[in-house]
XYZ file of C-alpha atoms in Angstrom:
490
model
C -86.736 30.675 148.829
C -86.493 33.130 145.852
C -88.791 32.675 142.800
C -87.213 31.378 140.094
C -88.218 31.302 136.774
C -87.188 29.204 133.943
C -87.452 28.229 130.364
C -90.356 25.105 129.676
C -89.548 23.767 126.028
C -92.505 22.068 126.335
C -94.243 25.276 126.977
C -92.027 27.400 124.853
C -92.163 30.225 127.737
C -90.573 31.057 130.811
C -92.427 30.019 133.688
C -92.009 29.815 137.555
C -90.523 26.661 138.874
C -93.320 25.489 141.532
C -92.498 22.320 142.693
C -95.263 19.199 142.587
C -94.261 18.100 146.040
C -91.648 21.512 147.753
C -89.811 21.198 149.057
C -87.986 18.208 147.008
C -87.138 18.134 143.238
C -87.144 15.337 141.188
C -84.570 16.212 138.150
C -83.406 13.528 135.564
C -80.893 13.742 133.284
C -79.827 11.991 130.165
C -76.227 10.554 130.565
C -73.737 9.888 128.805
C -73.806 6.760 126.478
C -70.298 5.223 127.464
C -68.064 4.228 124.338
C -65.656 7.030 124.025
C -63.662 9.596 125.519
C -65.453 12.636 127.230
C -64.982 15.772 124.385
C -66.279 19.126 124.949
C -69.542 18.491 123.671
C -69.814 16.837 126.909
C -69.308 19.029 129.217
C -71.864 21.588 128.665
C -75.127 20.106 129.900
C -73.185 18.265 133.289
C -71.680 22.418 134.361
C -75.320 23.678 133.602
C -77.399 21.683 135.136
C -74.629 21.694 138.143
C -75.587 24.721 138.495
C -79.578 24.339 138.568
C -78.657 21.473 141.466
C -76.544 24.197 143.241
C -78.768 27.025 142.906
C -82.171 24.477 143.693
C -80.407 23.239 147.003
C -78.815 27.052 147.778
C -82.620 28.142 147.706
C -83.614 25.113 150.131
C -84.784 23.167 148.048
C -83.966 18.822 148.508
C -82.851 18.084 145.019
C -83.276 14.210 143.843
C -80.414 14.012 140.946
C -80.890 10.934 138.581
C -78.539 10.636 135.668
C -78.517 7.608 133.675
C -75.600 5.300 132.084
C -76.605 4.154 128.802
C -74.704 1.279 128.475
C -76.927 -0.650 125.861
C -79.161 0.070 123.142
C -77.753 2.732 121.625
C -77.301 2.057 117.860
C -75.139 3.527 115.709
C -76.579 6.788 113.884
C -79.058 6.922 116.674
C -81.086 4.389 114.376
C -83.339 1.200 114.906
C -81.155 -0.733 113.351
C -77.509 -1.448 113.141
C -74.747 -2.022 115.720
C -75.123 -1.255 119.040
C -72.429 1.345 119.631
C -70.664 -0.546 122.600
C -70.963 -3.441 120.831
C -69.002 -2.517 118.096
C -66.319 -1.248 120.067
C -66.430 -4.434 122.377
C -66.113 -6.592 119.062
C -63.340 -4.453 117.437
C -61.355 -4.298 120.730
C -62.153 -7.712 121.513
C -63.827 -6.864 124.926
C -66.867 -7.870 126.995
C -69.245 -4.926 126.489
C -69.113 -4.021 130.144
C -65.007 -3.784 130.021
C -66.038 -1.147 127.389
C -68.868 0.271 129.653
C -66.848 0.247 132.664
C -63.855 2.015 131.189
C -65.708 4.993 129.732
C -67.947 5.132 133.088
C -65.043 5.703 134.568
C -63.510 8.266 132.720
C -67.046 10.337 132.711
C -66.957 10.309 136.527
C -63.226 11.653 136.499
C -64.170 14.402 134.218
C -67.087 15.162 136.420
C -64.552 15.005 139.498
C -62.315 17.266 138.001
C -64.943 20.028 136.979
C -66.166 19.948 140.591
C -69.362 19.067 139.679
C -72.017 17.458 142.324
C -72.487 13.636 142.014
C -75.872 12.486 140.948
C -77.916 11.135 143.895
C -79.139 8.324 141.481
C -76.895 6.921 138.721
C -78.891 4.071 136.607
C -77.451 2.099 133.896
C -80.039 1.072 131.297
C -78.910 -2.911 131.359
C -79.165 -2.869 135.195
C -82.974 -2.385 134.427
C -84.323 -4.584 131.800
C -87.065 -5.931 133.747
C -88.606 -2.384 133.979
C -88.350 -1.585 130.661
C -89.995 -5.134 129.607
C -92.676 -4.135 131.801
C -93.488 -0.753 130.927
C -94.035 -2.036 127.050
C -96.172 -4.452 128.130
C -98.382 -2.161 129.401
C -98.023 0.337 126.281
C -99.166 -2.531 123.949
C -101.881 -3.632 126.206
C -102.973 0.316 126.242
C -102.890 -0.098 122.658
C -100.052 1.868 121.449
C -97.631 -0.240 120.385
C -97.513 -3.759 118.465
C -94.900 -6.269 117.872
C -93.806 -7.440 114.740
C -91.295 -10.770 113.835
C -90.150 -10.752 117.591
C -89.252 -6.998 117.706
C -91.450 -4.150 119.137
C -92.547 -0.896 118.176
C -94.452 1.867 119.288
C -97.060 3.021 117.032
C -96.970 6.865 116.335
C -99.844 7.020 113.715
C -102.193 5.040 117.370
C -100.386 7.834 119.689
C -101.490 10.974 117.247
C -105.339 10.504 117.301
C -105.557 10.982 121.198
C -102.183 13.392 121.418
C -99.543 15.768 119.879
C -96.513 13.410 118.920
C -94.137 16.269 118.166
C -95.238 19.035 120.408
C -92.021 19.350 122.466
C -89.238 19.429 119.366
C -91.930 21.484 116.878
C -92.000 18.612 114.796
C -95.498 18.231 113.003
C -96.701 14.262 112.023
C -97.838 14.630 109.161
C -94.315 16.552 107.659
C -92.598 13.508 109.026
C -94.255 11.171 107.460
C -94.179 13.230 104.176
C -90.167 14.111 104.512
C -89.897 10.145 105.345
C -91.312 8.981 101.774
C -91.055 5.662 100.549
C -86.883 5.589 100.896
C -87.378 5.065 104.495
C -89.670 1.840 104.452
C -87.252 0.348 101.779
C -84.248 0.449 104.126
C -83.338 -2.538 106.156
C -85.935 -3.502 108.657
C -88.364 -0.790 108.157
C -90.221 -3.135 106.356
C -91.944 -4.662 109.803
C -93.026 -1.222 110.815
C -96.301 -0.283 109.973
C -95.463 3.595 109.718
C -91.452 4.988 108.927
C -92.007 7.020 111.973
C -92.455 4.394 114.510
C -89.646 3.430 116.718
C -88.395 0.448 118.314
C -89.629 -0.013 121.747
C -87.381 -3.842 121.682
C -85.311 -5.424 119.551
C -84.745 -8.722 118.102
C -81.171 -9.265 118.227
C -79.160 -10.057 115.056
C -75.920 -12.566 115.478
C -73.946 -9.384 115.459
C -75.605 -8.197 118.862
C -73.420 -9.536 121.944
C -75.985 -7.542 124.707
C -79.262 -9.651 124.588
C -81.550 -10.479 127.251
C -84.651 -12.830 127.095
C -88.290 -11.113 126.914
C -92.167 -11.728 126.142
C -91.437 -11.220 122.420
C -87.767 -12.585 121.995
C -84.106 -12.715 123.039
C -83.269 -9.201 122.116
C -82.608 -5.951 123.673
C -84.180 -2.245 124.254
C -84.425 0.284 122.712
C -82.977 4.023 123.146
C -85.638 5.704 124.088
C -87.753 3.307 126.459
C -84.186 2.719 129.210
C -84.321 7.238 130.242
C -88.915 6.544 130.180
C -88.167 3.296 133.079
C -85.302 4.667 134.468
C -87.100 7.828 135.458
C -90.750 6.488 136.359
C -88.685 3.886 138.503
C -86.632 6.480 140.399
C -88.854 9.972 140.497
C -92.050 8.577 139.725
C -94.939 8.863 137.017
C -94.723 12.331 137.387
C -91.477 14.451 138.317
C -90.260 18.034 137.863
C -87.715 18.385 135.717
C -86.402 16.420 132.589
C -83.375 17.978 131.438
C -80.747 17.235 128.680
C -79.471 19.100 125.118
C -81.178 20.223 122.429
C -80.082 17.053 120.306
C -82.294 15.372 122.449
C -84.766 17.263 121.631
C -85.946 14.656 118.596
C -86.519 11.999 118.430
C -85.193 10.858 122.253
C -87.483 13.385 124.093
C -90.121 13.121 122.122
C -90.454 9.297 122.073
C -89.866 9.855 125.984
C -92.961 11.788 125.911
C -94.723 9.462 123.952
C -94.057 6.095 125.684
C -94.499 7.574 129.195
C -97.885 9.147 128.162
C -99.015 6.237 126.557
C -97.972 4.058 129.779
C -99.428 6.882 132.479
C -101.724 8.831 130.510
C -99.636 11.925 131.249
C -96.393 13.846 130.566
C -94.076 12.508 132.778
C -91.824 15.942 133.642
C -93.853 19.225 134.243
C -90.539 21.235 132.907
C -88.460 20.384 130.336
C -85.233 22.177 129.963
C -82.274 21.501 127.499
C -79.054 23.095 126.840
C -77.377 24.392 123.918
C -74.572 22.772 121.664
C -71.075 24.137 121.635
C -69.701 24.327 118.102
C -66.305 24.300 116.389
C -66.285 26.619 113.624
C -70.556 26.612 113.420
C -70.829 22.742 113.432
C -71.659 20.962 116.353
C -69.272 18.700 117.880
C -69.686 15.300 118.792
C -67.864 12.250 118.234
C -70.188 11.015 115.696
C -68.575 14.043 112.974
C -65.216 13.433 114.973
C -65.119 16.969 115.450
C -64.563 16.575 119.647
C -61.544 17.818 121.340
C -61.317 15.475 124.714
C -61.547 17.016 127.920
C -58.494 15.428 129.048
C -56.656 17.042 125.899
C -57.762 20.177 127.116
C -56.070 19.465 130.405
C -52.767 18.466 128.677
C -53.148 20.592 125.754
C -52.047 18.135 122.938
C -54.462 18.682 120.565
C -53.844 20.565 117.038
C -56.852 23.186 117.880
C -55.327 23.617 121.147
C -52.321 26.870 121.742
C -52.033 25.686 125.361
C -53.540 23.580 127.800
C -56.617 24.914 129.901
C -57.171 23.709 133.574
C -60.908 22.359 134.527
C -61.937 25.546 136.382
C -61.177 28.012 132.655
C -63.042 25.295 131.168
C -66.346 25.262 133.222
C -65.802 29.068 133.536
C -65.975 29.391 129.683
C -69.107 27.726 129.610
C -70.828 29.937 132.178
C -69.848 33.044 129.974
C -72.811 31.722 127.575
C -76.031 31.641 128.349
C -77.120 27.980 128.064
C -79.912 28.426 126.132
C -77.570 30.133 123.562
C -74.496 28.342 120.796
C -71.445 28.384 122.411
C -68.794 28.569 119.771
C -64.898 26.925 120.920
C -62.022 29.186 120.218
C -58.863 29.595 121.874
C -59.174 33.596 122.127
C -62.475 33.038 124.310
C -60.769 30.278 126.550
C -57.704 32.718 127.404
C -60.151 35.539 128.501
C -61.899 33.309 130.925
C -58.611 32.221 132.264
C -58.000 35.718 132.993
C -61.440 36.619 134.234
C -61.944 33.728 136.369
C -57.754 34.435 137.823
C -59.647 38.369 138.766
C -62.440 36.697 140.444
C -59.920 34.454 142.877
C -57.769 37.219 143.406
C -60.478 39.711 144.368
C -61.873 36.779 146.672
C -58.227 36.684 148.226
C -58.400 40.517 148.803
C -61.872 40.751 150.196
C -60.312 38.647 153.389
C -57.656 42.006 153.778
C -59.772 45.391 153.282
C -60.784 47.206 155.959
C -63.741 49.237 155.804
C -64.175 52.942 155.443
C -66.242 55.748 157.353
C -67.894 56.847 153.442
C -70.821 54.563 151.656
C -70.033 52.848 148.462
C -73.497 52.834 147.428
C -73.430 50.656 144.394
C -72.606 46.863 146.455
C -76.538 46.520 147.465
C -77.918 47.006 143.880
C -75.330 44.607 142.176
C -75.945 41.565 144.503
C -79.487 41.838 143.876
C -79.326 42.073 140.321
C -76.890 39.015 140.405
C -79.573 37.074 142.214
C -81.950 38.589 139.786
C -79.775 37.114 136.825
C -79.807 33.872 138.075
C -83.831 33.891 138.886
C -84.333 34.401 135.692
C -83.533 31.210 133.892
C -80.130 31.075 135.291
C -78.239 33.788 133.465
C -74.944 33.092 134.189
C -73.511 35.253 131.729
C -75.408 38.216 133.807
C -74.303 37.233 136.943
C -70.370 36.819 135.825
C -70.458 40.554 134.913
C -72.077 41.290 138.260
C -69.013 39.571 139.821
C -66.848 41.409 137.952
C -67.974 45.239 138.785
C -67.907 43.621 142.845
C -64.506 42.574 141.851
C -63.430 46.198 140.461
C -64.932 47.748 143.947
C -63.119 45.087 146.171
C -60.037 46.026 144.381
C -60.242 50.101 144.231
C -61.071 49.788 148.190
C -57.958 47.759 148.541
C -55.968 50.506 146.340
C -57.465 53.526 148.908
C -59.168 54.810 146.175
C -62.608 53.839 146.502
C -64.738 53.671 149.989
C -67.307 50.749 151.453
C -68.838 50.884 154.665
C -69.204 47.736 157.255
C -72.941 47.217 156.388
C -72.062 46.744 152.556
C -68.503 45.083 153.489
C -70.413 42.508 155.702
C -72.850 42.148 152.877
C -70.152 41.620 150.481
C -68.731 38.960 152.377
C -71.705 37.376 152.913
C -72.469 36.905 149.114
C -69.747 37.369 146.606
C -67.907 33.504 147.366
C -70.888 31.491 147.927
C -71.993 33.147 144.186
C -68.590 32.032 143.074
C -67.947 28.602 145.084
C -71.518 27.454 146.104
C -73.695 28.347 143.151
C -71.484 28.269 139.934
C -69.367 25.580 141.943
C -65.528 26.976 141.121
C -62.709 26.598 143.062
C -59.441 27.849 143.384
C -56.722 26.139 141.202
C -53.657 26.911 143.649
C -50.598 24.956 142.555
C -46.852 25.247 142.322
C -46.801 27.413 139.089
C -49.255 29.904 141.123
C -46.606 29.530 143.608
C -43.715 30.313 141.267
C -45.652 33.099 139.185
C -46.246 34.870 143.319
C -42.306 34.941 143.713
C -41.301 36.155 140.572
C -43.873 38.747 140.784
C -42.531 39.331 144.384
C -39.029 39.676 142.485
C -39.841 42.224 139.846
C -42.468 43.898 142.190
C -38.994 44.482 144.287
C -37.141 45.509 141.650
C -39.433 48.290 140.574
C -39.599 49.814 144.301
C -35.829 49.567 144.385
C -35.987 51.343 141.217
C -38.010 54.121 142.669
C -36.098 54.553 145.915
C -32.882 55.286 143.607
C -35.418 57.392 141.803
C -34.776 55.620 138.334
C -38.342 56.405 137.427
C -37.627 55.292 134.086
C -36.751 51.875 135.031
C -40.002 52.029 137.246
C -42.357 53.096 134.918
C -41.082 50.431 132.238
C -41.386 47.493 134.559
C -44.930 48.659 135.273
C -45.587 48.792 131.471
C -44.065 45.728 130.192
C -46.499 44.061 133.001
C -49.476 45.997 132.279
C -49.160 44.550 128.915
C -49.108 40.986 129.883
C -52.321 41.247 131.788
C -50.914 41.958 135.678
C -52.323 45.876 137.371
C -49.860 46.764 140.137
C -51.494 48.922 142.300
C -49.230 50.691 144.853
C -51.135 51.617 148.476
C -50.413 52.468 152.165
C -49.544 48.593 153.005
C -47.375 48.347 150.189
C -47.080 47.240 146.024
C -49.775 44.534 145.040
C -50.636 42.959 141.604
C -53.846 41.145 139.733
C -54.578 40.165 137.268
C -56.868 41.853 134.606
């Protein structure tokens, strides 16, 4: 197993990932919450943390995958009061909830499919476990920490502070909350049975305009947001578990209030990392459906969208993604998705051509030293962006062996082999996207690749050299050798 090292926002360091129990990995993610198409904004966390599964089980580790379904509780503006946000859509669409639920499940798990991305060993749905969430706030309000008030629930932050640090994961400091929260905030609807603006809603007394209710100890109501990931995860990893990952959105007030009921349930943080991924922005802002500012995935796929000059197929998409470190913005443009189409079409076609070289008598030298430094990358709080580049300089020395004019021995062709697809297919999970345009774009290539040696053997050079050109400039190298004309693409 290598040591890997990655980024604690708890901590606010890098640190090395030692397992509580090695070799298995608990790791729970925050899922989707199912009442709308899958956008971009989406897709980020799922590829990255796809790739921390990959990586954890290429190293030997046995990963434990949990990633919820919220499919209640979530109000609108991430608020304690309000809508719920399938509700609303159930009521305007006049639909049972779980038609709603169901539908955009559904559509998640195809996107998922389509990315190539590992299926989570565990996939919870917050109404499927009400009973543990009932439970667990019975115990935080017999530990003191939480107190109910006209049939609804909440936890008490002010209680929490003067035994911990409510606000030590997102940077967030009490006493600035409660200042930046004022008097407004007690005067809006509701607040008024909370003893402190800050505390949040552990359970719910549903309104008439709530279809989801269950019956509890304090009332026929529902859960809130933040207690359905703290059940959910005790329930399936335990009191204590390795990683809790999600995106920086999450940061407050989700993952902090995670941190908070757990603690005040156990007595202790209930993840030992904490690791969250950044937003990907349109034009600086993030998107999200909430600003309607999300481009669906499956418009990507088609195309037909207004920001859109083409469509992109799932494997540019994911491979866009990994060109940004995850801990860094990620802004959308269409310039950026067309060079990872044509980096991640080198990267297939120098896979292709590893199966036909041949190696020489003369060292390369250089093939040792960049597969380390790609495992290196990825050790180091998975730097994708790193590693890609890595790839790319093995790519250039696959194909100047193939075009005679650069040498690689058996040891480093062997090694080669043995590393440069499983960093491409195993561990950032791609895949070739072979399909009848490849086909068609292979015989016209054959065609003009004809032409031009047809060209030459009449010794129209002109002809020869302008063919060459005119591809150059769309992208394609043609590289002529001892078995013949080939082409790649740049």
């Amino acid at each position: 197993m290598q040591d890997i090292r990655i980024y604690n926002t708890y901590s606010r360091s890098i640190e090395k990932l030692e397992p509580i129990k090695p070799p298995f990995i608990g790791l729970y993610l925050c899922g989707p919450t199912v009442y709308g198409l899958p956008h971009l904004g989406h897709v980020r966390g799922p590829v990255f943390f796809d790739i921390l599964h990959r990586y954890l089980k290429y190293n030997g580790y046995k990963v434990r995958l949990v990633r919820n379904i919220t499919d209640v509780g979530h109000l609108v503006n991430d608020a304690d009061e309000g809508e719920d946000k399938i509700g609303k859509l159930a009521r305007i669409e006049q639909l049972e909830p779980m038609e709603v639920a169901q539908f955009y499940t559904n559509k998640y798990h195809s996107m998922l499919n389509t990315l190539n991305l590992i299926p989570a060993s565990i996939e919870p749905r917050a109404s499927g476990h009400i009973i543990e969430q009932i439970e667990m706030i019975e115990t935080i309000i017999q530990n003191g920490f939480a107190y109910v008030a006209n049939g609804s629930v909440y936890f008490d932050v002010l209680k929490y502070s003067e035994t911990h640090d409510y606000g030590k994961l997102s940077g967030r400091i009490l006493e600035d909350l409660i200042a930046g929260a004022g008097n407004e905030a007690r005067e809006l609807e509701g607040q008024e049975e909370k003893r402190n603006s800050n505390d949040f809603a552990l359970w719910k007394k549903a309104g008439p305009e709530h279809i989801m209710q269950w019956n509890s100890p304090w009332s026929k109501g529902f859960p809130g947001w933040h207690i359905e990931c703290s059940a959910m995860s005790k329930k399936y990893l335990g009191d204590f578990f390795d990683i809790h990952g999600g995106g920086m959105d999450l940061l407050f007030p989700h993952h902090e209030s995670e941190i908070a009921q757990s603690t005040a349930c156990t007595s202790h943080n209930p993840a030992k990392y904490w690791m969250h991924h950044n937003m990907i922005t349109i034009n600086g802002q993030k998107m999200a459906k909430s600003l309607n500012n999300g481009i669906s995935v499956e418009a990507f796929f088609s195309g037909e969208h207004p920001l859109l000059e083409k469509a992109y197929s799932p494997m540019t998409l994911k491979f866009f993604i990994l060109m940004a470190h995850y801990r860094g913005t990620l802004d959308f443009s269409n310039t950026a998705l067309q060079a990872s189409e044509k980096g991640l079409a080198r990267l297939l076609a120098a896979s292709e051509t590893l199966k036909k070289i041949n190696p020489t008598e003369a060292e390369n030298g250089a093939i040792e030293g960049l597969i380390n430094e790609g495992y290196v990358a990825l050790n180091e709080d998975l730097n994708t962006p790193i590693l890609i580049s890595k790839l790319f300089e093995m790519a250039t020395i696959i194909n100047s062996v193939n075009g005679g004019t650069a040498m690689i021995s058996k040891v480093e062709l062997d090694l080669l082999k043995e590393h440069f697809d499983p960093l491409i297919f195993d561990i950032l999970g791609l895949k070739s996207e072979v399909n009848n345009s490849n086909d068609k774009l292979d015989s016209v290539m054959q065609m003009l690749l004809n032409m031009r040696n047809e060209a030459k053997l009449n010794k129209n050079y002109a002809l020869s050299d302008e063919i060459r050109n005119k591809l150059s400039t769309l992208g394609f190298e043609i590289k002529d050798g001892k078995e013949g004309t080939t082409y790649s693409i740049l």
